[in-house]
mmCIF file with all atom_site columns, C-alpha atoms in Angstrom:
data_model
loop_
_atom_site.group_PDB
_atom_site.id
_atom_site.type_symbol
_atom_site.label_atom_id
_atom_site.label_alt_id
_atom_site.label_comp_id
_atom_site.label_asym_id
_atom_site.label_entity_id
_atom_site.label_seq_id
_atom_site.pdbx_PDB_ins_code
_atom_site.Cartn_x
_atom_site.Cartn_y
_atom_site.Cartn_z
_atom_site.occupancy
_atom_site.B_iso_or_equiv
_atom_site.pdbx_formal_charge
_atom_site.auth_seq_id
_atom_site.auth_comp_id
_atom_site.auth_asym_id
_atom_site.auth_atom_id
_atom_site.pdbx_PDB_model_num
ATOM 1  C CA . UNK A 1 1  ? -7.744  17.978  2.236   1.00 71.00 ? 1  UNK A CA 1
ATOM 2  C CA . UNK A 1 2  ? -5.335  15.581  0.523   1.00 72.00 ? 2  UNK A CA 1
ATOM 3  C CA . UNK A 1 3  ? -3.362  17.109  -2.297  1.00 94.00 ? 3  UNK A CA 1
ATOM 4  C CA . UNK A 1 4  ? -1.984  13.908  -3.854  1.00 95.00 ? 4  UNK A CA 1
ATOM 5  C CA . UNK A 1 5  ? -3.513  10.422  -4.007  1.00 97.00 ? 5  UNK A CA 1
ATOM 6  C CA . UNK A 1 6  ? -1.142  7.567   -4.741  1.00 97.00 ? 6  UNK A CA 1
ATOM 7  C CA . UNK A 1 7  ? -2.868  4.429   -6.003  1.00 97.00 ? 7  UNK A CA 1
ATOM 8  C CA . UNK A 1 8  ? -0.773  1.294   -5.638  1.00 97.00 ? 8  UNK A CA 1
ATOM 9  C CA . UNK A 1 9  ? -2.184  -1.919  -7.159  1.00 95.00 ? 9  UNK A CA 1
ATOM 10 C CA . UNK A 1 10 ? -0.361  -4.950  -5.763  1.00 95.00 ? 10 UNK A CA 1
ATOM 11 C CA . UNK A 1 11 ? -0.321  -8.742  -5.955  1.00 94.00 ? 11 UNK A CA 1
ATOM 12 C CA . UNK A 1 12 ? 2.192   -10.897 -4.059  1.00 95.00 ? 12 UNK A CA 1
ATOM 13 C CA . UNK A 1 13 ? 4.696   -8.071  -3.511  1.00 95.00 ? 13 UNK A CA 1
ATOM 14 C CA . UNK A 1 14 ? 6.261   -9.111  -0.204  1.00 96.00 ? 14 UNK A CA 1
ATOM 15 C CA . UNK A 1 15 ? 9.743   -8.654  -1.624  1.00 96.00 ? 15 UNK A CA 1
ATOM 16 C CA . UNK A 1 16 ? 9.221   -4.958  -2.466  1.00 96.00 ? 16 UNK A CA 1
ATOM 17 C CA . UNK A 1 17 ? 6.245   -3.605  -0.517  1.00 97.00 ? 17 UNK A CA 1
ATOM 18 C CA . UNK A 1 18 ? 8.124   -2.326  2.534   1.00 97.00 ? 18 UNK A CA 1
ATOM 19 C CA . UNK A 1 19 ? 10.740  -0.563  0.414   1.00 97.00 ? 19 UNK A CA 1
ATOM 20 C CA . UNK A 1 20 ? 7.964   1.001   -1.671  1.00 97.00 ? 20 UNK A CA 1
ATOM 21 C CA . UNK A 1 21 ? 5.950   2.179   1.326   1.00 97.00 ? 21 UNK A CA 1
ATOM 22 C CA . UNK A 1 22 ? 9.000   3.514   3.164   1.00 97.00 ? 22 UNK A CA 1
ATOM 23 C CA . UNK A 1 23 ? 9.963   5.482   0.070   1.00 97.00 ? 23 UNK A CA 1
ATOM 24 C CA . UNK A 1 24 ? 6.549   7.141   -0.005  1.00 97.00 ? 24 UNK A CA 1
ATOM 25 C CA . UNK A 1 25 ? 6.515   7.847   3.736   1.00 96.00 ? 25 UNK A CA 1
ATOM 26 C CA . UNK A 1 26 ? 9.987   9.417   3.695   1.00 97.00 ? 26 UNK A CA 1
ATOM 27 C CA . UNK A 1 27 ? 9.117   12.020  1.060   1.00 94.00 ? 27 UNK A CA 1
ATOM 28 C CA . UNK A 1 28 ? 9.461   15.632  2.182   1.00 95.00 ? 28 UNK A CA 1
ATOM 29 C CA . UNK A 1 29 ? 5.980   16.324  0.787   1.00 95.00 ? 29 UNK A CA 1
ATOM 30 C CA . UNK A 1 30 ? 3.505   15.017  3.372   1.00 94.00 ? 30 UNK A CA 1
ATOM 31 C CA . UNK A 1 31 ? 0.060   15.943  2.043   1.00 96.00 ? 31 UNK A CA 1
ATOM 32 C CA . UNK A 1 32 ? -0.620  12.613  0.358   1.00 96.00 ? 32 UNK A CA 1
ATOM 33 C CA . UNK A 1 33 ? -2.850  9.575   0.733   1.00 97.00 ? 33 UNK A CA 1
ATOM 34 C CA . UNK A 1 34 ? -1.725  6.078   -0.278  1.00 98.00 ? 34 UNK A CA 1
ATOM 35 C CA . UNK A 1 35 ? -4.502  3.798   -1.493  1.00 98.00 ? 35 UNK A CA 1
ATOM 36 C CA . UNK A 1 36 ? -3.300  0.210   -1.788  1.00 97.00 ? 36 UNK A CA 1
ATOM 37 C CA . UNK A 1 37 ? -5.422  -2.197  -3.828  1.00 95.00 ? 37 UNK A CA 1
ATOM 38 C CA . UNK A 1 38 ? -4.390  -5.746  -2.921  1.00 95.00 ? 38 UNK A CA 1
ATOM 39 C CA . UNK A 1 39 ? -5.588  -8.056  -5.683  1.00 93.00 ? 39 UNK A CA 1
ATOM 40 C CA . UNK A 1 40 ? -5.843  -11.152 -3.472  1.00 92.00 ? 40 UNK A CA 1
ATOM 41 C CA . UNK A 1 41 ? -2.184  -11.630 -2.490  1.00 94.00 ? 41 UNK A CA 1
ATOM 42 C CA . UNK A 1 42 ? -1.371  -15.120 -1.212  1.00 93.00 ? 42 UNK A CA 1
ATOM 43 C CA . UNK A 1 43 ? 2.042   -14.283 0.293   1.00 96.00 ? 43 UNK A CA 1
ATOM 44 C CA . UNK A 1 44 ? 2.826   -12.173 3.389   1.00 96.00 ? 44 UNK A CA 1
ATOM 45 C CA . UNK A 1 45 ? 2.160   -8.857  1.627   1.00 96.00 ? 45 UNK A CA 1
ATOM 46 C CA . UNK A 1 46 ? -1.019  -8.079  3.643   1.00 94.00 ? 46 UNK A CA 1
ATOM 47 C CA . UNK A 1 47 ? 0.777   -8.752  6.943   1.00 95.00 ? 47 UNK A CA 1
ATOM 48 C CA . UNK A 1 48 ? 3.590   -6.401  5.994   1.00 97.00 ? 48 UNK A CA 1
ATOM 49 C CA . UNK A 1 49 ? 1.137   -3.670  4.985   1.00 97.00 ? 49 UNK A CA 1
ATOM 50 C CA . UNK A 1 50 ? -0.739  -3.982  8.285   1.00 96.00 ? 50 UNK A CA 1
ATOM 51 C CA . UNK A 1 51 ? 2.333   -2.609  10.073  1.00 96.00 ? 51 UNK A CA 1
ATOM 52 C CA . UNK A 1 52 ? 1.823   0.707   8.276   1.00 97.00 ? 52 UNK A CA 1
ATOM 53 C CA . UNK A 1 53 ? -1.925  1.132   8.726   1.00 97.00 ? 53 UNK A CA 1
ATOM 54 C CA . UNK A 1 54 ? -1.459  3.189   11.891  1.00 97.00 ? 54 UNK A CA 1
ATOM 55 C CA . UNK A 1 55 ? -0.679  6.039   9.502   1.00 97.00 ? 55 UNK A CA 1
ATOM 56 C CA . UNK A 1 56 ? -4.135  7.393   8.632   1.00 96.00 ? 56 UNK A CA 1
ATOM 57 C CA . UNK A 1 57 ? -2.877  8.443   5.204   1.00 97.00 ? 57 UNK A CA 1
ATOM 58 C CA . UNK A 1 58 ? -2.594  4.768   4.209   1.00 98.00 ? 58 UNK A CA 1
ATOM 59 C CA . UNK A 1 59 ? -5.701  2.890   3.132   1.00 97.00 ? 59 UNK A CA 1
ATOM 60 C CA . UNK A 1 60 ? -5.841  -0.800  2.223   1.00 97.00 ? 60 UNK A CA 1
ATOM 61 C CA . UNK A 1 61 ? -8.554  -2.217  -0.032  1.00 95.00 ? 61 UNK A CA 1
ATOM 62 C CA . UNK A 1 62 ? -8.250  -5.998  -0.150  1.00 89.00 ? 62 UNK A CA 1
ATOM 63 C CA . UNK A 1 63 ? -9.870  -8.155  -2.811  1.00 85.00 ? 63 UNK A CA 1
ATOM 64 C CA . UNK A 1 64 ? -10.453 -11.765 -1.751  1.00 74.00 ? 64 UNK A CA 1
ATOM 65 C CA . UNK A 1 65 ? -9.351  -13.306 -5.026  1.00 73.00 ? 65 UNK A CA 1
ATOM 66 C CA . UNK A 1 66 ? -7.013  -12.272 -7.793  1.00 69.00 ? 66 UNK A CA 1
ATOM 67 C CA . UNK A 1 67 ? -8.886  -10.486 -10.586 1.00 69.00 ? 67 UNK A CA 1
ATOM 68 C CA . UNK A 1 68 ? -5.888  -9.454  -12.681 1.00 65.00 ? 68 UNK A CA 1
ATOM 69 C CA . UNK A 1 69 ? -6.140  -6.494  -15.035 1.00 64.00 ? 69 UNK A CA 1
#
């Protein structure tokens, strides 16, 4: 059972997404789940996230077009 859910809404975050994800992964607390909501990114953000999806604690929900707030 996951103790902490981290919800990360993103849109065109290629500049920061790897740093953000690495920061979460490197925490000493490991009982977490990262739910990424990609609001239709048009840059390489989804490709960068795909590298991390081997970790079963990371879930990507991708929207096809940007919906904004």
